[in-house]
JSON list of C-alpha atoms in Angstrom, two decimals:
[
{"chain": "A", "resi": 720, "resn": "MET", "atom": "CA", "xyz": [13.45, 85.40, 143.00]},
{"chain": "A", "resi": 721, "resn": "VAL", "atom": "CA", "xyz": [16.14, 85.27, 145.62]},
{"chain": "A", "resi": 722, "resn": "ILE", "atom": "CA", "xyz": [16.99, 88.36, 147.58]},
{"chain": "A", "resi": 723, "resn": "LEU", "atom": "CA", "xyz": [19.98, 88.38, 149.88]},
{"chain": "A", "resi": 724, "resn": "LEU", "atom": "CA", "xyz": [19.16, 89.53, 153.33]},
{"chain": "A", "resi": 725, "resn": "ALA", "atom": "CA", "xyz": [20.73, 91.01, 156.32]},
{"chain": "A", "resi": 726, "resn": "ALA", "atom": "CA", "xyz": [20.17, 88.75, 159.26]},
{"chain": "A", "resi": 727, "resn": "LEU", "atom": "CA", "xyz": [20.10, 89.53, 162.91]},
{"chain": "A", "resi": 728, "resn": "LEU", "atom": "CA", "xyz": [21.41, 86.57, 164.83]},
{"chain": "A", "resi": 729, "resn": "VAL", "atom": "CA", "xyz": [21.54, 87.06, 168.57]},
{"chain": "A", "resi": 730, "resn": "LEU", "atom": "CA", "xyz": [22.75, 84.21, 170.76]},
{"chain": "A", "resi": 731, "resn": "VAL", "atom": "CA", "xyz": [20.97, 83.91, 174.06]},
{"chain": "A", "resi": 732, "resn": "HIS", "atom": "CA", "xyz": [22.56, 81.58, 176.60]},
{"chain": "A", "resi": 733, "resn": "GLY", "atom": "CA", "xyz": [19.95, 79.89, 178.77]},
{"chain": "A", "resi": 734, "resn": "PRO", "atom": "CA", "xyz": [20.53, 77.64, 181.73]},
{"chain": "A", "resi": 735, "resn": "SER", "atom": "CA", "xyz": [20.43, 74.37, 179.78]},
{"chain": "A", "resi": 736, "resn": "ALA", "atom": "CA", "xyz": [20.67, 75.14, 176.08]},
{"chain": "A", "resi": 737, "resn": "LEU", "atom": "CA", "xyz": [21.56, 77.71, 173.50]},
{"chain": "A", "resi": 738, "resn": "ALA", "atom": "CA", "xyz": [18.70, 79.48, 171.74]},
{"chain": "A", "resi": 739, "resn": "ILE", "atom": "CA", "xyz": [18.88, 81.97, 168.94]},
{"chain": "A", "resi": 740, "resn": "GLU", "atom": "CA", "xyz": [16.73, 84.81, 167.70]},
{"chain": "A", "resi": 741, "resn": "CYS", "atom": "CA", "xyz": [16.79, 84.55, 163.95]},
{"chain": "A", "resi": 742, "resn": "ILE", "atom": "CA", "xyz": [15.21, 87.38, 161.98]},
{"chain": "A", "resi": 743, "resn": "ALA", "atom": "CA", "xyz": [15.58, 87.55, 158.22]},
{"chain": "A", "resi": 744, "resn": "THR", "atom": "CA", "xyz": [15.28, 91.00, 156.71]},
{"chain": "A", "resi": 745, "resn": "ASP", "atom": "CA", "xyz": [15.11, 92.18, 153.14]},
{"chain": "A", "resi": 746, "resn": "PRO", "atom": "CA", "xyz": [17.44, 95.14, 152.53]},
{"chain": "A", "resi": 747, "resn": "PHE", "atom": "CA", "xyz": [15.39, 96.19, 149.50]},
{"chain": "A", "resi": 748, "resn": "GLY", "atom": "CA", "xyz": [12.14, 96.50, 151.46]},
{"chain": "A", "resi": 749, "resn": "LEU", "atom": "CA", "xyz": [10.12, 94.23, 149.20]},
{"chain": "A", "resi": 750, "resn": "TYR", "atom": "CA", "xyz": [9.22, 91.83, 152.02]},
{"chain": "A", "resi": 751, "resn": "PRO", "atom": "CA", "xyz": [8.66, 92.38, 155.74]},
{"chain": "A", "resi": 752, "resn": "ASN", "atom": "CA", "xyz": [10.97, 90.84, 158.33]},
{"chain": "A", "resi": 753, "resn": "LEU", "atom": "CA", "xyz": [10.63, 87.10, 158.69]},
{"chain": "A", "resi": 754, "resn": "ASP", "atom": "CA", "xyz": [11.10, 85.77, 162.21]},
{"chain": "A", "resi": 755, "resn": "LEU", "atom": "CA", "xyz": [12.38, 82.21, 161.83]},
{"chain": "A", "resi": 756, "resn": "SER", "atom": "CA", "xyz": [12.50, 81.57, 165.57]},
{"chain": "A", "resi": 757, "resn": "SER", "atom": "CA", "xyz": [8.89, 80.32, 165.39]},
{"chain": "A", "resi": 758, "resn": "PHE", "atom": "CA", "xyz": [10.39, 77.22, 163.72]},
{"chain": "A", "resi": 759, "resn": "THR", "atom": "CA", "xyz": [12.81, 76.59, 166.62]},
{"chain": "A", "resi": 760, "resn": "LEU", "atom": "CA", "xyz": [11.91, 73.52, 168.67]},
{"chain": "A", "resi": 761, "resn": "ARG", "atom": "CA", "xyz": [12.67, 73.90, 172.39]},
{"chain": "A", "resi": 762, "resn": "THR", "atom": "CA", "xyz": [12.09, 70.16, 172.98]},
{"chain": "A", "resi": 763, "resn": "GLY", "atom": "CA", "xyz": [12.33, 67.40, 170.41]},
{"chain": "A", "resi": 764, "resn": "ASP", "atom": "CA", "xyz": [13.62, 67.84, 166.87]},
{"chain": "A", "resi": 765, "resn": "TYR", "atom": "CA", "xyz": [12.43, 67.65, 163.30]},
{"chain": "A", "resi": 766, "resn": "ILE", "atom": "CA", "xyz": [13.10, 64.07, 162.14]},
{"chain": "A", "resi": 767, "resn": "VAL", "atom": "CA", "xyz": [12.61, 62.92, 158.58]},
{"chain": "A", "resi": 768, "resn": "SER", "atom": "CA", "xyz": [13.63, 59.67, 156.87]},
{"chain": "A", "resi": 769, "resn": "GLY", "atom": "CA", "xyz": [16.18, 59.78, 154.11]},
{"chain": "A", "resi": 770, "resn": "ALA", "atom": "CA", "xyz": [14.58, 60.06, 150.68]},
{"chain": "A", "resi": 771, "resn": "ASP", "atom": "CA", "xyz": [17.14, 57.90, 148.88]},
{"chain": "A", "resi": 772, "resn": "TYR", "atom": "CA", "xyz": [18.61, 56.10, 151.88]},
{"chain": "A", "resi": 773, "resn": "PRO", "atom": "CA", "xyz": [15.80, 54.88, 154.19]},
{"chain": "A", "resi": 774, "resn": "SER", "atom": "CA", "xyz": [18.23, 53.31, 156.69]},
{"chain": "A", "resi": 775, "resn": "PHE", "atom": "CA", "xyz": [19.25, 56.86, 157.63]},
{"chain": "A", "resi": 776, "resn": "GLU", "atom": "CA", "xyz": [17.26, 59.78, 158.99]},
{"chain": "A", "resi": 777, "resn": "TRP", "atom": "CA", "xyz": [17.85, 63.50, 159.38]},
{"chain": "A", "resi": 778, "resn": "VAL", "atom": "CA", "xyz": [17.54, 65.17, 162.76]},
{"chain": "A", "resi": 779, "resn": "PHE", "atom": "CA", "xyz": [17.46, 68.97, 162.64]},
{"chain": "A", "resi": 780, "resn": "ASN", "atom": "CA", "xyz": [16.35, 72.21, 164.24]},
{"chain": "A", "resi": 781, "resn": "VAL", "atom": "CA", "xyz": [16.08, 75.79, 162.99]},
{"chain": "A", "resi": 782, "resn": "CYS", "atom": "CA", "xyz": [18.08, 78.63, 164.55]},
{"chain": "A", "resi": 783, "resn": "ALA", "atom": "CA", "xyz": [19.23, 76.33, 167.37]},
{"chain": "A", "resi": 784, "resn": "ALA", "atom": "CA", "xyz": [21.11, 73.14, 168.00]},
{"chain": "A", "resi": 785, "resn": "THR", "atom": "CA", "xyz": [19.30, 69.83, 167.92]},
{"chain": "A", "resi": 786, "resn": "ASN", "atom": "CA", "xyz": [17.99, 68.69, 171.28]},
{"chain": "A", "resi": 787, "resn": "TRP", "atom": "CA", "xyz": [19.30, 65.16, 170.57]},
{"chain": "A", "resi": 788, "resn": "HIS", "atom": "CA", "xyz": [23.03, 64.65, 170.23]},
{"chain": "A", "resi": 789, "resn": "ASP", "atom": "CA", "xyz": [25.75, 62.03, 170.59]},
{"chain": "A", "resi": 790, "resn": "ALA", "atom": "CA", "xyz": [29.45, 61.73, 169.76]},
{"chain": "A", "resi": 791, "resn": "ALA", "atom": "CA", "xyz": [28.94, 62.37, 166.01]},
{"chain": "A", "resi": 792, "resn": "CYS", "atom": "CA", "xyz": [26.15, 64.90, 166.43]},
{"chain": "A", "resi": 793, "resn": "THR", "atom": "CA", "xyz": [27.75, 67.42, 168.77]},
{"chain": "A", "resi": 794, "resn": "PRO", "atom": "CA", "xyz": [25.82, 69.85, 171.02]},
{"chain": "A", "resi": 795, "resn": "ASP", "atom": "CA", "xyz": [26.24, 72.72, 168.50]},
{"chain": "A", "resi": 796, "resn": "ALA", "atom": "CA", "xyz": [24.87, 70.75, 165.53]},
{"chain": "A", "resi": 797, "resn": "SER", "atom": "CA", "xyz": [21.65, 71.88, 163.84]},
{"chain": "A", "resi": 798, "resn": "VAL", "atom": "CA", "xyz": [21.52, 69.17, 161.14]},
{"chain": "A", "resi": 799, "resn": "CYS", "atom": "CA", "xyz": [22.60, 65.59, 161.84]},
{"chain": "A", "resi": 800, "resn": "GLU", "atom": "CA", "xyz": [22.41, 62.31, 160.04]},
{"chain": "A", "resi": 801, "resn": "ARG", "atom": "CA", "xyz": [21.84, 59.15, 162.07]},
{"chain": "A", "resi": 802, "resn": "MET", "atom": "CA", "xyz": [21.02, 55.51, 161.49]},
{"chain": "A", "resi": 803, "resn": "THR", "atom": "CA", "xyz": [17.27, 54.88, 161.68]},
{"chain": "A", "resi": 804, "resn": "GLU", "atom": "CA", "xyz": [17.36, 51.63, 163.68]},
{"chain": "A", "resi": 805, "resn": "THR", "atom": "CA", "xyz": [20.18, 52.27, 166.17]},
{"chain": "A", "resi": 806, "resn": "LYS", "atom": "CA", "xyz": [19.75, 56.08, 166.45]},
{"chain": "A", "resi": 807, "resn": "GLN", "atom": "CA", "xyz": [23.54, 56.37, 166.27]},
{"chain": "A", "resi": 808, "resn": "GLY", "atom": "CA", "xyz": [24.72, 59.65, 164.73]},
{"chain": "A", "resi": 809, "resn": "THR", "atom": "CA", "xyz": [26.96, 59.45, 161.68]},
{"chain": "A", "resi": 810, "resn": "ASP", "atom": "CA", "xyz": [27.72, 63.06, 160.66]},
{"chain": "A", "resi": 811, "resn": "ASN", "atom": "CA", "xyz": [27.09, 66.71, 161.52]},
{"chain": "A", "resi": 812, "resn": "TYR", "atom": "CA", "xyz": [25.86, 68.49, 158.39]},
{"chain": "A", "resi": 813, "resn": "GLY", "atom": "CA", "xyz": [25.26, 71.93, 159.93]},
{"chain": "A", "resi": 814, "resn": "ASP", "atom": "CA", "xyz": [26.70, 73.72, 162.94]},
{"chain": "A", "resi": 815, "resn": "PHE", "atom": "CA", "xyz": [24.34, 76.43, 164.17]},
{"chain": "A", "resi": 816, "resn": "SER", "atom": "CA", "xyz": [26.83, 78.34, 166.33]},
{"chain": "A", "resi": 817, "resn": "SER", "atom": "CA", "xyz": [29.54, 78.91, 163.74]},
{"chain": "A", "resi": 818, "resn": "GLY", "atom": "CA", "xyz": [28.52, 77.22, 160.51]},
{"chain": "A", "resi": 819, "resn": "VAL", "atom": "CA", "xyz": [25.81, 79.51, 159.08]},
{"chain": "A", "resi": 820, "resn": "THR", "atom": "CA", "xyz": [27.16, 80.59, 155.71]},
{"chain": "A", "resi": 821, "resn": "VAL", "atom": "CA", "xyz": [24.01, 82.00, 154.07]},
{"chain": "A", "resi": 822, "resn": "LEU", "atom": "CA", "xyz": [20.69, 83.32, 155.29]},
{"chain": "A", "resi": 823, "resn": "GLN", "atom": "CA", "xyz": [18.60, 84.52, 152.34]},
{"chain": "A", "resi": 824, "resn": "ARG", "atom": "CA", "xyz": [15.07, 85.79, 151.97]},
{"chain": "A", "resi": 825, "resn": "VAL", "atom": "CA", "xyz": [13.24, 84.14, 149.10]},
{"chain": "A", "resi": 826, "resn": "GLU", "atom": "CA", "xyz": [9.84, 84.98, 147.71]},
{"chain": "A", "resi": 827, "resn": "LYS", "atom": "CA", "xyz": [7.85, 82.56, 149.88]},
{"chain": "A", "resi": 828, "resn": "GLY", "atom": "CA", "xyz": [10.16, 82.15, 152.87]},
{"chain": "A", "resi": 829, "resn": "ALA", "atom": "CA", "xyz": [13.85, 81.87, 153.64]},
{"chain": "A", "resi": 830, "resn": "LEU", "atom": "CA", "xyz": [16.90, 79.73, 152.97]},
{"chain": "A", "resi": 831, "resn": "ILE", "atom": "CA", "xyz": [19.52, 78.79, 155.57]},
{"chain": "A", "resi": 832, "resn": "LYS", "atom": "CA", "xyz": [22.82, 77.20, 154.49]},
{"chain": "A", "resi": 833, "resn": "MET", "atom": "CA", "xyz": [25.22, 75.73, 157.04]},
{"chain": "A", "resi": 834, "resn": "ARG", "atom": "CA", "xyz": [28.57, 74.02, 157.18]},
{"chain": "A", "resi": 835, "resn": "GLY", "atom": "CA", "xyz": [29.15, 70.99, 159.41]},
{"chain": "A", "resi": 836, "resn": "THR", "atom": "CA", "xyz": [32.08, 68.73, 160.21]},
{"chain": "A", "resi": 837, "resn": "ALA", "atom": "CA", "xyz": [34.81, 67.67, 157.79]},
{"chain": "A", "resi": 838, "resn": "CYS", "atom": "CA", "xyz": [33.77, 65.36, 154.96]},
{"chain": "A", "resi": 839, "resn": "SER", "atom": "CA", "xyz": [36.08, 62.47, 154.09]},
{"chain": "A", "resi": 840, "resn": "LEU", "atom": "CA", "xyz": [34.88, 62.23, 150.48]},
{"chain": "A", "resi": 841, "resn": "ASN", "atom": "CA", "xyz": [34.90, 64.99, 147.84]},
{"chain": "A", "resi": 842, "resn": "LYS", "atom": "CA", "xyz": [34.22, 68.12, 149.88]},
{"chain": "A", "resi": 843, "resn": "PRO", "atom": "CA", "xyz": [35.99, 69.85, 152.76]},
{"chain": "A", "resi": 844, "resn": "TYR", "atom": "CA", "xyz": [32.77, 70.03, 154.86]},
{"chain": "A", "resi": 845, "resn": "HIS", "atom": "CA", "xyz": [29.36, 68.44, 155.14]},
{"chain": "A", "resi": 846, "resn": "THR", "atom": "CA", "xyz": [26.79, 71.06, 154.11]},
{"chain": "A", "resi": 847, "resn": "SER", "atom": "CA", "xyz": [23.07, 71.53, 154.60]},
{"chain": "A", "resi": 848, "resn": "GLU", "atom": "CA", "xyz": [20.30, 73.77, 153.35]},
{"chain": "A", "resi": 849, "resn": "ILE", "atom": "CA", "xyz": [16.98, 74.29, 155.07]},
{"chain": "A", "resi": 850, "resn": "ASN", "atom": "CA", "xyz": [14.29, 75.80, 152.86]},
{"chain": "A", "resi": 851, "resn": "ILE", "atom": "CA", "xyz": [11.57, 77.49, 154.92]},
{"chain": "A", "resi": 852, "resn": "VAL", "atom": "CA", "xyz": [8.33, 77.81, 152.94]},
{"chain": "A", "resi": 853, "resn": "CYS", "atom": "CA", "xyz": [5.61, 79.96, 154.50]},
{"chain": "A", "resi": 854, "resn": "ASP", "atom": "CA", "xyz": [2.31, 78.10, 154.29]},
{"chain": "A", "resi": 855, "resn": "SER", "atom": "CA", "xyz": [-0.49, 79.37, 156.53]},
{"chain": "A", "resi": 856, "resn": "SER", "atom": "CA", "xyz": [-2.72, 76.42, 155.60]},
{"chain": "A", "resi": 857, "resn": "LEU", "atom": "CA", "xyz": [-0.60, 74.17, 157.85]},
{"chain": "A", "resi": 858, "resn": "PRO", "atom": "CA", "xyz": [-1.08, 74.43, 161.64]},
{"chain": "A", "resi": 859, "resn": "THR", "atom": "CA", "xyz": [2.45, 73.12, 162.36]},
{"chain": "A", "resi": 860, "resn": "PRO", "atom": "CA", "xyz": [5.61, 72.76, 160.25]},
{"chain": "A", "resi": 861, "resn": "VAL", "atom": "CA", "xyz": [5.96, 69.71, 158.00]},
{"chain": "A", "resi": 862, "resn": "ALA", "atom": "CA", "xyz": [9.49, 68.47, 157.26]},
{"chain": "A", "resi": 863, "resn": "SER", "atom": "CA", "xyz": [10.74, 66.72, 154.13]},
{"chain": "A", "resi": 864, "resn": "VAL", "atom": "CA", "xyz": [13.97, 65.88, 152.33]},
{"chain": "A", "resi": 865, "resn": "LEU", "atom": "CA", "xyz": [14.36, 67.61, 148.96]},
{"chain": "A", "resi": 866, "resn": "SER", "atom": "CA", "xyz": [17.74, 66.07, 148.11]},
{"chain": "A", "resi": 867, "resn": "GLU", "atom": "CA", "xyz": [20.62, 64.23, 149.74]},
{"chain": "A", "resi": 868, "resn": "SER", "atom": "CA", "xyz": [24.02, 63.18, 148.45]},
{"chain": "A", "resi": 869, "resn": "PHE", "atom": "CA", "xyz": [26.55, 61.19, 150.43]},
{"chain": "A", "resi": 870, "resn": "ILE", "atom": "CA", "xyz": [29.09, 61.68, 147.63]},
{"chain": "A", "resi": 871, "resn": "ASP", "atom": "CA", "xyz": [28.72, 65.48, 147.79]},
{"chain": "A", "resi": 872, "resn": "CYS", "atom": "CA", "xyz": [28.28, 65.43, 151.60]},
{"chain": "A", "resi": 873, "resn": "SER", "atom": "CA", "xyz": [25.12, 67.54, 151.32]},
{"chain": "A", "resi": 874, "resn": "VAL", "atom": "CA", "xyz": [21.45, 67.55, 152.21]},
{"chain": "A", "resi": 875, "resn": "THR", "atom": "CA", "xyz": [18.60, 69.93, 151.37]},
{"chain": "A", "resi": 876, "resn": "LEU", "atom": "CA", "xyz": [15.66, 69.88, 153.78]},
{"chain": "A", "resi": 877, "resn": "GLN", "atom": "CA", "xyz": [12.35, 71.72, 153.65]},
{"chain": "A", "resi": 878, "resn": "LEU", "atom": "CA", "xyz": [9.99, 72.99, 156.33]},
{"chain": "A", "resi": 879, "resn": "ARG", "atom": "CA", "xyz": [6.53, 74.13, 155.27]},
{"chain": "A", "resi": 880, "resn": "GLY", "atom": "CA", "xyz": [4.48, 75.93, 157.89]},
{"chain": "A", "resi": 881, "resn": "PRO", "atom": "CA", "xyz": [3.14, 79.21, 159.25]},
{"chain": "A", "resi": 882, "resn": "CYS", "atom": "CA", "xyz": [5.66, 82.08, 159.37]},
{"chain": "A", "resi": 883, "resn": "SER", "atom": "CA", "xyz": [5.81, 85.27, 161.42]},
{"chain": "A", "resi": 884, "resn": "GLY", "atom": "CA", "xyz": [6.00, 88.45, 159.36]},
{"chain": "A", "resi": 885, "resn": "THR", "atom": "CA", "xyz": [4.79, 87.00, 156.08]},
{"chain": "A", "resi": 886, "resn": "PRO", "atom": "CA", "xyz": [3.56, 89.47, 153.50]},
{"chain": "A", "resi": 887, "resn": "ALA", "atom": "CA", "xyz": [-0.10, 90.41, 153.85]},
{"chain": "A", "resi": 888, "resn": "PRO", "atom": "CA", "xyz": [-2.20, 90.72, 150.71]},
{"chain": "A", "resi": 889, "resn": "PRO", "atom": "CA", "xyz": [-2.25, 94.24, 149.29]},
{"chain": "A", "resi": 890, "resn": "PRO", "atom": "CA", "xyz": [-5.10, 96.46, 150.46]},
{"chain": "A", "resi": 891, "resn": "PRO", "atom": "CA", "xyz": [-8.01, 96.96, 148.05]},
{"chain": "A", "resi": 892, "resn": "PRO", "atom": "CA", "xyz": [-7.78, 100.08, 145.88]},
{"chain": "A", "resi": 893, "resn": "SER", "atom": "CA", "xyz": [-9.32, 103.15, 147.45]},
{"chain": "A", "resi": 894, "resn": "PRO", "atom": "CA", "xyz": [-12.49, 104.49, 145.83]},
{"chain": "A", "resi": 895, "resn": "PRO", "atom": "CA", "xyz": [-12.08, 107.56, 143.66]},
{"chain": "A", "resi": 896, "resn": "GLY", "atom": "CA", "xyz": [-12.59, 110.88, 145.41]},
{"chain": "A", "resi": 897, "resn": "PRO", "atom": "CA", "xyz": [-15.32, 113.43, 144.57]},
{"chain": "A", "resi": 898, "resn": "PRO", "atom": "CA", "xyz": [-15.11, 115.07, 141.15]},
{"chain": "A", "resi": 899, "resn": "PRO", "atom": "CA", "xyz": [-13.12, 118.31, 141.08]},
{"chain": "A", "resi": 900, "resn": "SER", "atom": "CA", "xyz": [-15.06, 121.56, 141.64]},
{"chain": "A", "resi": 901, "resn": "PRO", "atom": "CA", "xyz": [-15.77, 123.69, 138.56]},
{"chain": "A", "resi": 902, "resn": "PRO", "atom": "CA", "xyz": [-13.56, 126.77, 138.23]},
{"chain": "A", "resi": 903, "resn": "PRO", "atom": "CA", "xyz": [-14.99, 130.01, 139.67]},
{"chain": "A", "resi": 904, "resn": "PRO", "atom": "CA", "xyz": [-16.78, 132.37, 137.24]},
{"chain": "A", "resi": 905, "resn": "PRO", "atom": "CA", "xyz": [-14.69, 135.20, 135.79]},
{"chain": "A", "resi": 906, "resn": "PRO", "atom": "CA", "xyz": [-14.92, 138.55, 137.67]},
{"chain": "A", "resi": 907, "resn": "PRO", "atom": "CA", "xyz": [-17.36, 141.21, 136.20]},
{"chain": "A", "resi": 908, "resn": "HIS", "atom": "CA", "xyz": [-15.92, 144.13, 134.16]}
]
C-alpha cells in the first residue's frame, strides 16, 4: 500500500557541503513520521555494482549530494553512474537539490524519485528511485540494485536498514475492568 506523503525538506548550508533534513510524513496518520536523514552519509557514499552491467557501478546518497563527484556527476547529484575500473562518472540520474519529484511513504519505509541530467536516448531525463526499507535486524544500511535500464535511462536502488520513527508494535490489549455493580435495591413503600 502506497500512501502519498507530505515531506519537509529543509536545506541546511554547511561550510563544505549541503545537507538536508528529510522527514516523510503520512497525511492520513496511519504511520508515524519517518526521518530519512539517518540514511544520509556525511563521508563516503553508497556504492553498488550494476546488476546487469558489472562494468558500471552506482554511487548514491540519501537526502544529500554524493560526496564523490566529477564532471559528469556534479556536486548536486544524489545518484550517479560511473565506470567500475576507471571511476569516471558517466551520468547523473538524480539531482538532490532540484530533482526530487516524489517522496512517498510506503508500508515498510519510503520511496524517493529523482530526475537527473538530460538523457540522449528515449527519455528527456535520467531518473532514479531509491526504495528505503526499514529493517531493524540490520545494524547498518545495505544497498542493492533492483533494476537498471540504459534504454529507459532509469535505475531503482534499495537501502535496507534501521529507520527512525518506524511503527512500534501495537500495545497489548488492556485487561477487562471489574464487573459492573448491581443496581441499588428499590426504595421501601
